[in-house]
mmCIF file of C-alpha atoms and ligand atoms in Angstrom:
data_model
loop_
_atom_site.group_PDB
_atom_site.id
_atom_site.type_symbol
_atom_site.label_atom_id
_atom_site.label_comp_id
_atom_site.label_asym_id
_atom_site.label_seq_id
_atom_site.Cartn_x
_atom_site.Cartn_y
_atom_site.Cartn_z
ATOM 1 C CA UNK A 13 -31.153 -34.548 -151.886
ATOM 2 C CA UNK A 14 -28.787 -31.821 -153.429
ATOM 3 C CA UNK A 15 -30.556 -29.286 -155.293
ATOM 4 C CA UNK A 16 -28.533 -27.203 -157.798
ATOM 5 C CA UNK A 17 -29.570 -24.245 -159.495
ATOM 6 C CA UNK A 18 -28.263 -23.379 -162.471
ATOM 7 C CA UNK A 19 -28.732 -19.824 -164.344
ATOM 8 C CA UNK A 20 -30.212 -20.943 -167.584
ATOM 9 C CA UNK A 21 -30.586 -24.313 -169.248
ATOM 10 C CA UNK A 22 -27.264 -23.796 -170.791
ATOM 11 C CA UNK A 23 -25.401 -23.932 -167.069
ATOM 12 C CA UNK A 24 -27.876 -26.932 -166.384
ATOM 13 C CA UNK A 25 -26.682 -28.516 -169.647
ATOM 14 C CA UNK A 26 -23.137 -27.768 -168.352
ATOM 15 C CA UNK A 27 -23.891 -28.995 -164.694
ATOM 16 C CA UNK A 28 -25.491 -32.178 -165.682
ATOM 17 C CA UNK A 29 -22.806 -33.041 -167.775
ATOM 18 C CA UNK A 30 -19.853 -32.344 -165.217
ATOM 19 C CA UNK A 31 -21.867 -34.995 -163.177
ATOM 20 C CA UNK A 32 -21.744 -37.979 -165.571
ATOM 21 C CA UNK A 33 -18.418 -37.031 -166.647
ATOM 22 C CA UNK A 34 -16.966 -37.036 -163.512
ATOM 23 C CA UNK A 35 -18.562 -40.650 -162.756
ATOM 24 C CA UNK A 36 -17.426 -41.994 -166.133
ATOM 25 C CA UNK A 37 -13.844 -40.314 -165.184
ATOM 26 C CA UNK A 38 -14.214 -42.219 -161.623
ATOM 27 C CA UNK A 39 -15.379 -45.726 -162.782
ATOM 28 C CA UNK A 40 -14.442 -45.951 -166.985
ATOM 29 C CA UNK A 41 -16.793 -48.707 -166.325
ATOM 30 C CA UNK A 42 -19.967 -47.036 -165.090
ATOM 31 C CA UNK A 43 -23.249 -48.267 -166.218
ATOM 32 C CA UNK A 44 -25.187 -45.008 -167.032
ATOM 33 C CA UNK A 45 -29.048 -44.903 -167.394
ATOM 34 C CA UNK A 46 -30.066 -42.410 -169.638
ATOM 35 C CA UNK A 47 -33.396 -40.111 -170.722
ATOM 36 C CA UNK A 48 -34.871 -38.691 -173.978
ATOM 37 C CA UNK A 49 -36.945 -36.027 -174.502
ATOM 38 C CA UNK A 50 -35.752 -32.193 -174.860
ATOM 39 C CA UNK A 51 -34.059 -31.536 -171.228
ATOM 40 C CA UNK A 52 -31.015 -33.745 -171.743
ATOM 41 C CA UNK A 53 -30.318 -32.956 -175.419
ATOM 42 C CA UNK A 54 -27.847 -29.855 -174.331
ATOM 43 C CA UNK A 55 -26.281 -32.295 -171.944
ATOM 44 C CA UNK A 56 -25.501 -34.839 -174.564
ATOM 45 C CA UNK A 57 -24.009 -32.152 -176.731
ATOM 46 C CA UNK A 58 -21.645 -30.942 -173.853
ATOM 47 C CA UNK A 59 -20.583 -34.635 -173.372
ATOM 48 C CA UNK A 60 -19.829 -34.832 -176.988
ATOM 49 C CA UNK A 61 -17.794 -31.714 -176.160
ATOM 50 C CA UNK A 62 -15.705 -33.374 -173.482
ATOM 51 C CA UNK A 63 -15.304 -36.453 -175.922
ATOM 52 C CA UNK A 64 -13.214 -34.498 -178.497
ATOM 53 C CA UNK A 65 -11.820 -31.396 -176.297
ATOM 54 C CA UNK A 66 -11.007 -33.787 -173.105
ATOM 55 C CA UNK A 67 -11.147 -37.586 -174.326
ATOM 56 C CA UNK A 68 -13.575 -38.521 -172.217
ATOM 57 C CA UNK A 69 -13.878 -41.985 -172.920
ATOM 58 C CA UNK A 70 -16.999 -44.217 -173.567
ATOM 59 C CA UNK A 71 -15.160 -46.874 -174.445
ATOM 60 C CA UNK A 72 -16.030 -49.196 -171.506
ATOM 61 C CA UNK A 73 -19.165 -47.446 -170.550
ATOM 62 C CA UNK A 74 -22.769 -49.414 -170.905
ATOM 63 C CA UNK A 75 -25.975 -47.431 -170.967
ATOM 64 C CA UNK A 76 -29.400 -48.261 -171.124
ATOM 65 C CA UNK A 77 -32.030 -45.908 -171.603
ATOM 66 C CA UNK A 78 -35.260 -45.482 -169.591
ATOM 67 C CA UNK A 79 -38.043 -46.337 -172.265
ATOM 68 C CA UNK A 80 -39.394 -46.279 -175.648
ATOM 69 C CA UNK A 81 -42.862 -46.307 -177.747
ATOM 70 C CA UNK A 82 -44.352 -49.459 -178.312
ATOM 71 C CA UNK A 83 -44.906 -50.208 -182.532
ATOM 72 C CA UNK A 84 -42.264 -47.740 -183.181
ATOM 73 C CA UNK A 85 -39.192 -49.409 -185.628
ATOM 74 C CA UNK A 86 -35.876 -48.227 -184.891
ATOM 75 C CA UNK A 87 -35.707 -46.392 -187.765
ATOM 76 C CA UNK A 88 -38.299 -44.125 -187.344
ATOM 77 C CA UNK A 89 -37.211 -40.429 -186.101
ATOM 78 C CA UNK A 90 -39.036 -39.948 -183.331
ATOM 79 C CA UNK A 91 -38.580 -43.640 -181.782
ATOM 80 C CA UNK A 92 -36.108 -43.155 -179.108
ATOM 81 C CA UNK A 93 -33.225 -45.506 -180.686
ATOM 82 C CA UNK A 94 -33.171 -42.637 -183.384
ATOM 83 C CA UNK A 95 -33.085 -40.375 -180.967
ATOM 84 C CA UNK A 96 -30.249 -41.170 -178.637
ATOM 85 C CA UNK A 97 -28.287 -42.472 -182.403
ATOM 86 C CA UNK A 98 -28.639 -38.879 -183.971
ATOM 87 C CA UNK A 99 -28.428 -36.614 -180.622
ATOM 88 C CA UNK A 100 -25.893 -38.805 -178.555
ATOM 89 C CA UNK A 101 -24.312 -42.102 -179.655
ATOM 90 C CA UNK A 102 -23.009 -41.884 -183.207
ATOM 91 C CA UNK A 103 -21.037 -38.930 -181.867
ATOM 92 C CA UNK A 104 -18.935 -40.608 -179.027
ATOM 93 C CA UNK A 105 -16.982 -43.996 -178.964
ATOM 94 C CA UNK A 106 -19.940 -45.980 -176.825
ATOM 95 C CA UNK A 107 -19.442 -49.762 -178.303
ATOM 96 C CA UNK A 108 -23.190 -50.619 -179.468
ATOM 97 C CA UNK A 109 -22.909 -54.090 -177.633
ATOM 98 C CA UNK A 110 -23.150 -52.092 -174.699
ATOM 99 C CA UNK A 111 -25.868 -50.313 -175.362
ATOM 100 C CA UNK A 112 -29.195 -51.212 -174.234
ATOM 101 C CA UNK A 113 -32.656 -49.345 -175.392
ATOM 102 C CA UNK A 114 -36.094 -51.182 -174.844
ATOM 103 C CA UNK A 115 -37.427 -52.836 -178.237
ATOM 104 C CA UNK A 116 -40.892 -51.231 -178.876
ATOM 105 C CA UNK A 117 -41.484 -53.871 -181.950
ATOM 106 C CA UNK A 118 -40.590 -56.909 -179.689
ATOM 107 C CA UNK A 119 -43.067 -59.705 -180.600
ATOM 108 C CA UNK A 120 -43.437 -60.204 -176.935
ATOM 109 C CA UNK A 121 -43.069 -57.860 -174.867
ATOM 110 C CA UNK A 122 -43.681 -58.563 -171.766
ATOM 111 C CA UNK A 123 -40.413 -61.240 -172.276
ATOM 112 C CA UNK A 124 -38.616 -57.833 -173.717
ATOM 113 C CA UNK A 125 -39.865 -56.374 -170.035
ATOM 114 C CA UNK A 126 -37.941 -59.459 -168.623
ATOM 115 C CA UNK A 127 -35.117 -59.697 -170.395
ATOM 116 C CA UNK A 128 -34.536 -55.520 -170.424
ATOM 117 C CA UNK A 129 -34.475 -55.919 -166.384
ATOM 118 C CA UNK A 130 -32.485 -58.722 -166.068
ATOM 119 C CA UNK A 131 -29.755 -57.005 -168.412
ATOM 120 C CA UNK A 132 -29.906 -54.843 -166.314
ATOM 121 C CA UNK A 133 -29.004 -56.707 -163.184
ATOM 122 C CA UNK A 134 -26.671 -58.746 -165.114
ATOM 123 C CA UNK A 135 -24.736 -55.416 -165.586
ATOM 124 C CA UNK A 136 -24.494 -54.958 -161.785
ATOM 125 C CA UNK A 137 -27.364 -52.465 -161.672
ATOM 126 C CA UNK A 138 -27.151 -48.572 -163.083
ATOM 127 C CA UNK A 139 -24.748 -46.262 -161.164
ATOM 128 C CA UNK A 140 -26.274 -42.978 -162.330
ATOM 129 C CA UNK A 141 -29.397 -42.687 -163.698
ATOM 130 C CA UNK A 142 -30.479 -39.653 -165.462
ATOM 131 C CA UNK A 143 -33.914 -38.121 -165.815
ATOM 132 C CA UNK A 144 -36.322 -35.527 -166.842
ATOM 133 C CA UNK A 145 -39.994 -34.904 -165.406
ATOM 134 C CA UNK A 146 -43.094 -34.679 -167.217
ATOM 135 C CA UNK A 147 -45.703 -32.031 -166.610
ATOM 136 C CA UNK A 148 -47.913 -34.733 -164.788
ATOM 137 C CA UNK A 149 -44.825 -35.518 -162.616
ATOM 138 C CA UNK A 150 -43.705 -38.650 -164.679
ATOM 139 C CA UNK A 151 -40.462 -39.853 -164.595
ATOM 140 C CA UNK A 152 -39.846 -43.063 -167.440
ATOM 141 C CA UNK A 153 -43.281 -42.887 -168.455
ATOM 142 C CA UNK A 154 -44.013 -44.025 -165.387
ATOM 143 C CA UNK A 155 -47.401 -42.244 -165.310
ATOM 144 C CA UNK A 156 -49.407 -41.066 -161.939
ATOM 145 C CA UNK A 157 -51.347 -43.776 -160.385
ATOM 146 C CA UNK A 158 -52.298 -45.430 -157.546
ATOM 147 C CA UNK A 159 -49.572 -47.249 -156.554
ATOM 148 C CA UNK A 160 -45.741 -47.248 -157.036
ATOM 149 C CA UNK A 161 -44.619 -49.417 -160.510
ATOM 150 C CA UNK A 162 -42.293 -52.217 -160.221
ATOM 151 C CA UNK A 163 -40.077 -52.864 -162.514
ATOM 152 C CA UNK A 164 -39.848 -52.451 -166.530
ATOM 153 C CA UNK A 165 -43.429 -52.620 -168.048
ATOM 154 C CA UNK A 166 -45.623 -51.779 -170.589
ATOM 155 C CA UNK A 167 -47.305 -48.636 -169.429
ATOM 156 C CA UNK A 168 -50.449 -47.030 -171.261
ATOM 157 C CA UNK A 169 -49.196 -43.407 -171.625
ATOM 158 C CA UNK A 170 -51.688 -40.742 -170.268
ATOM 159 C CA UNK A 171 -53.751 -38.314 -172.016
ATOM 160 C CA UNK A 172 -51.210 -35.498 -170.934
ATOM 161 C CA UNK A 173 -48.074 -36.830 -171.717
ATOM 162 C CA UNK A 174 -49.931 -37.818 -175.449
ATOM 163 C CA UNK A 175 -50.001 -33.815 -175.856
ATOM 164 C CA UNK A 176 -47.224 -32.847 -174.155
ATOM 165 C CA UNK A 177 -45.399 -35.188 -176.797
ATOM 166 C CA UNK A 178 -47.168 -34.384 -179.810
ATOM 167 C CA UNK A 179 -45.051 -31.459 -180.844
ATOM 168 C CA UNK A 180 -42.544 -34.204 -181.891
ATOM 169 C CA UNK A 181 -45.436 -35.820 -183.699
ATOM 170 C CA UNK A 182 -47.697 -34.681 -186.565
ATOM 171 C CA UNK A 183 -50.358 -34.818 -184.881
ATOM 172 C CA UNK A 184 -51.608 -35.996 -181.183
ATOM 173 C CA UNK A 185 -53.091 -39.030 -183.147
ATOM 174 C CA UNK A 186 -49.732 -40.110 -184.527
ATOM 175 C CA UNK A 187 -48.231 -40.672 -181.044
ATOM 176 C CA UNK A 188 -48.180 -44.301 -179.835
ATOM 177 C CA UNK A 189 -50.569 -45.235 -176.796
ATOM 178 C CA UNK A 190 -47.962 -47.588 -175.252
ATOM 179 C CA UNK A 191 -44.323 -47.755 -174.212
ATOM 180 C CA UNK A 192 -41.957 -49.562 -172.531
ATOM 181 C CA UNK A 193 -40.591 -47.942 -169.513
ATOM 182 C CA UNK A 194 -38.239 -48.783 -166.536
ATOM 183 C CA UNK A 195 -40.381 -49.341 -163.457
ATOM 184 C CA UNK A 196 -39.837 -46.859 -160.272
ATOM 185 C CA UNK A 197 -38.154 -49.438 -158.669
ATOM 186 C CA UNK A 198 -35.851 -49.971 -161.224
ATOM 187 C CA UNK A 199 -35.182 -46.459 -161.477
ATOM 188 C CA UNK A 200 -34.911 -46.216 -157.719
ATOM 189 C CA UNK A 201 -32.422 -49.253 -157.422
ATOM 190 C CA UNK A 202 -29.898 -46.672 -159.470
ATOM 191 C CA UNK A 203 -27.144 -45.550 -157.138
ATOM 192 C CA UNK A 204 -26.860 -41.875 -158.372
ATOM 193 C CA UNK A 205 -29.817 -40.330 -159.518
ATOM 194 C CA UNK A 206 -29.759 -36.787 -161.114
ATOM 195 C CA UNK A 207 -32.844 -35.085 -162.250
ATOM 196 C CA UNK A 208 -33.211 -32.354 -164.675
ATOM 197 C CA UNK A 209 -35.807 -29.617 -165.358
ATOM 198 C CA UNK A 210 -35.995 -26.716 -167.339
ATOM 199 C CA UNK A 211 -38.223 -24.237 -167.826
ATOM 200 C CA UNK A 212 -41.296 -22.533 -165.918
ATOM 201 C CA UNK A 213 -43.918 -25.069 -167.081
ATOM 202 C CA UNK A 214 -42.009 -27.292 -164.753
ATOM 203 C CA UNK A 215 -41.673 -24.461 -161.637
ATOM 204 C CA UNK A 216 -44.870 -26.204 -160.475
ATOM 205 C CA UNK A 217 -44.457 -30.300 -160.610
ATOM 206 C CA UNK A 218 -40.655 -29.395 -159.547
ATOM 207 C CA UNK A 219 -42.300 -27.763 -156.331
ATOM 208 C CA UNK A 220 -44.759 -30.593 -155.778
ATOM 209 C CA UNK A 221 -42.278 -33.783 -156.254
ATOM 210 C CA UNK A 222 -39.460 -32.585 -154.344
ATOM 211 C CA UNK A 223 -41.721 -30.948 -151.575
ATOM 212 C CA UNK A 224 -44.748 -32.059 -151.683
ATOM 213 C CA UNK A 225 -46.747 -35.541 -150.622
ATOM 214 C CA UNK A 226 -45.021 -38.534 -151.209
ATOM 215 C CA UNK A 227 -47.248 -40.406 -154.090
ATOM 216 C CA UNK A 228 -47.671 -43.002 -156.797
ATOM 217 C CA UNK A 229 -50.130 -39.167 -157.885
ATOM 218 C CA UNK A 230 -46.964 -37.947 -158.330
ATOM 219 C CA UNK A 231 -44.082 -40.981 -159.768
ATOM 220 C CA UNK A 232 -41.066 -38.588 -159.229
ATOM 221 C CA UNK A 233 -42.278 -37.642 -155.270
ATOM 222 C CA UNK A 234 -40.069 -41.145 -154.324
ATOM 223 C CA UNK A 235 -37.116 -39.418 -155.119
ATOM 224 C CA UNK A 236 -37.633 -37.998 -151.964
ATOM 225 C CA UNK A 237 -36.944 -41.421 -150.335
ATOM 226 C CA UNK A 238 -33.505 -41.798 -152.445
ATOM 227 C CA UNK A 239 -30.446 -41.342 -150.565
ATOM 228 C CA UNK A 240 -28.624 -40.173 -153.630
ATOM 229 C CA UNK A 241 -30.453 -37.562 -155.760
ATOM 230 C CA UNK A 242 -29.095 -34.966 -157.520
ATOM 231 C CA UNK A 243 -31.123 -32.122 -158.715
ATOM 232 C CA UNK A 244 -30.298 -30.144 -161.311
ATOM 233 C CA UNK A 245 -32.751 -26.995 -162.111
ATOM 234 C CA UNK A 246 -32.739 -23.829 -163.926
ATOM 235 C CA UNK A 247 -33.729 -20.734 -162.367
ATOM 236 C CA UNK A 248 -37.578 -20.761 -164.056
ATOM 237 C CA UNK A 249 -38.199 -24.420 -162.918
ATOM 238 C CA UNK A 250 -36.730 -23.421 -159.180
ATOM 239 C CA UNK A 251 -39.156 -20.931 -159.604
ATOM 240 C CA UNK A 252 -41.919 -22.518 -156.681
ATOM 241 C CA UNK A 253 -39.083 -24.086 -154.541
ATOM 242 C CA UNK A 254 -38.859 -22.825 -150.774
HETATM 243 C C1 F6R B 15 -37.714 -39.587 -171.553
HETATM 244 C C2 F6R B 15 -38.570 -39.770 -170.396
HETATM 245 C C3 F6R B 15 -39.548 -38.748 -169.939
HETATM 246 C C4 F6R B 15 -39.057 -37.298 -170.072
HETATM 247 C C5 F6R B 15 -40.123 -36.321 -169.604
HETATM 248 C C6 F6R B 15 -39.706 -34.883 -169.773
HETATM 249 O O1 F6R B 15 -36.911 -40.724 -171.774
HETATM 250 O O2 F6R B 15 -38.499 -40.804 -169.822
HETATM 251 O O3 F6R B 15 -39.876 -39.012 -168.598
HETATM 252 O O4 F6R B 15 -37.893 -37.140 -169.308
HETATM 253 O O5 F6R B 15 -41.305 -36.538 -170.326
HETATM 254 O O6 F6R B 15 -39.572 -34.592 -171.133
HETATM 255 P P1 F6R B 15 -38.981 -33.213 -171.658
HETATM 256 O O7 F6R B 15 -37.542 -33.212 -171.287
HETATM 257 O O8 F6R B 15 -39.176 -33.262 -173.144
HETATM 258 O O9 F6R B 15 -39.747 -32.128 -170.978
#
């Protein structure tokens, strides 16, 4: 596991994106997993930067994205298709047949499950995966439990994450109790993996999945077990690191 501290979330940002552009500049082809949530969005803007400044090209690239609510359309603004359209997509030359998000209004979606995984396989797996952490240690919304998650699923989110995500909502009510997410071993199939954190509200779970016990208590402690993890930090969330 590298661990790279950055100064401030802006050098993270900066970081982060140097990574995934220098895969997409080594395979044009890459298949690039990709997160939500308010860690990556300074990344996304910097690779919108190298789009226009140094043509880094999309063109060829396929992504698919980690996980969204269940019962949200793809319309709405805080399902995660709006998301990635407004903060990432609509703003580089990625072709949309290429792009892969899980449907949250599928009529069936354990099928959706199915067919999101075996897209992904079909694609020759994800070369580098990107992720934030929740505060519970949750990586996907793959929440703590007792055992390791397979592959994509619909997860119940947890009581935590609910208010942790409510300050995109109008109220903890209005966030959905269900998502789709990539399972941990999806996740952990990737061949890159680089994880992001911000912040001192993450100094703690930072400390505890990259150091601590290895457990389904805490979904991101299996990075440990990944030959191939990147980690990219800012100085508050290195804050409890050794
Ligand atoms: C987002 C995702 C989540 C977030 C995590 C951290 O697609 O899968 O695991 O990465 O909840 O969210 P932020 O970055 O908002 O702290």
């Amino acid at each position: 596991m590298r661990i790279i501290i950055a100064k401030n979330y802006e050098e993270l940002s900066k970081q982060a994106a140097n990574l995934i552009a220098s895969q997409i500049f080594l395979n044009p082809r890459s298949v690039l997993g990709l997160a939500t949530g308010s860690t990556p969005l300074m990344t996304y803007a910097k690779l919108i930067e190298r789009y226009h400044q140094d043509g880094l090209d999309f063109s060829q690239i396929t992504t698919f994205n980690l996980d969204e609510y269940v019962g949200l359309p793809k319309n709405d603004p805080q399902s995660y298709h709006y998301y990635m359209r407004t903060h990432f997509f609509q703003a580089v030359n990625l072709k949309e047949q290429r792009i892969h998000i899980p449907d949250g209004m599928a009529p069936d979606l354990e099928v959706e499950c199915a067919q999101y995984e075996a897209a992904i396989e079909r694609a020759g797996g994800i070369d580098l995966q990107l992720l934030g952490i929740g505060n519970n240690g949750h990586i996907g919304f793959n929440e703590p439990d007792f055992s390791f998650e397979a592959t994509t699923h619909v997860v119940e989110l947890d009581n935590e994450t609910i208010q942790a995500n409510s300050r995109f909502f109008q109220s903890p009510e209005a966030v959905p109790r269900r998502a789709i997410s990539m399972g941990i071993k999806t996740i952990m199939r990737s061949r890159i993996i680089v994880l992001l954190a911000s912040g001192q509200n993450k100094a703690a779970v930072v400390a505890k999945a990259l150091y601590g016990e290895i457990t389904p208590a805490v979904p991101a402690s299996i990075l440990q077990l990944h030959p191939n993890v990147i980690v990219v930090v800012d100085q508050e969330a290195a804050q409890h690191l050794p």
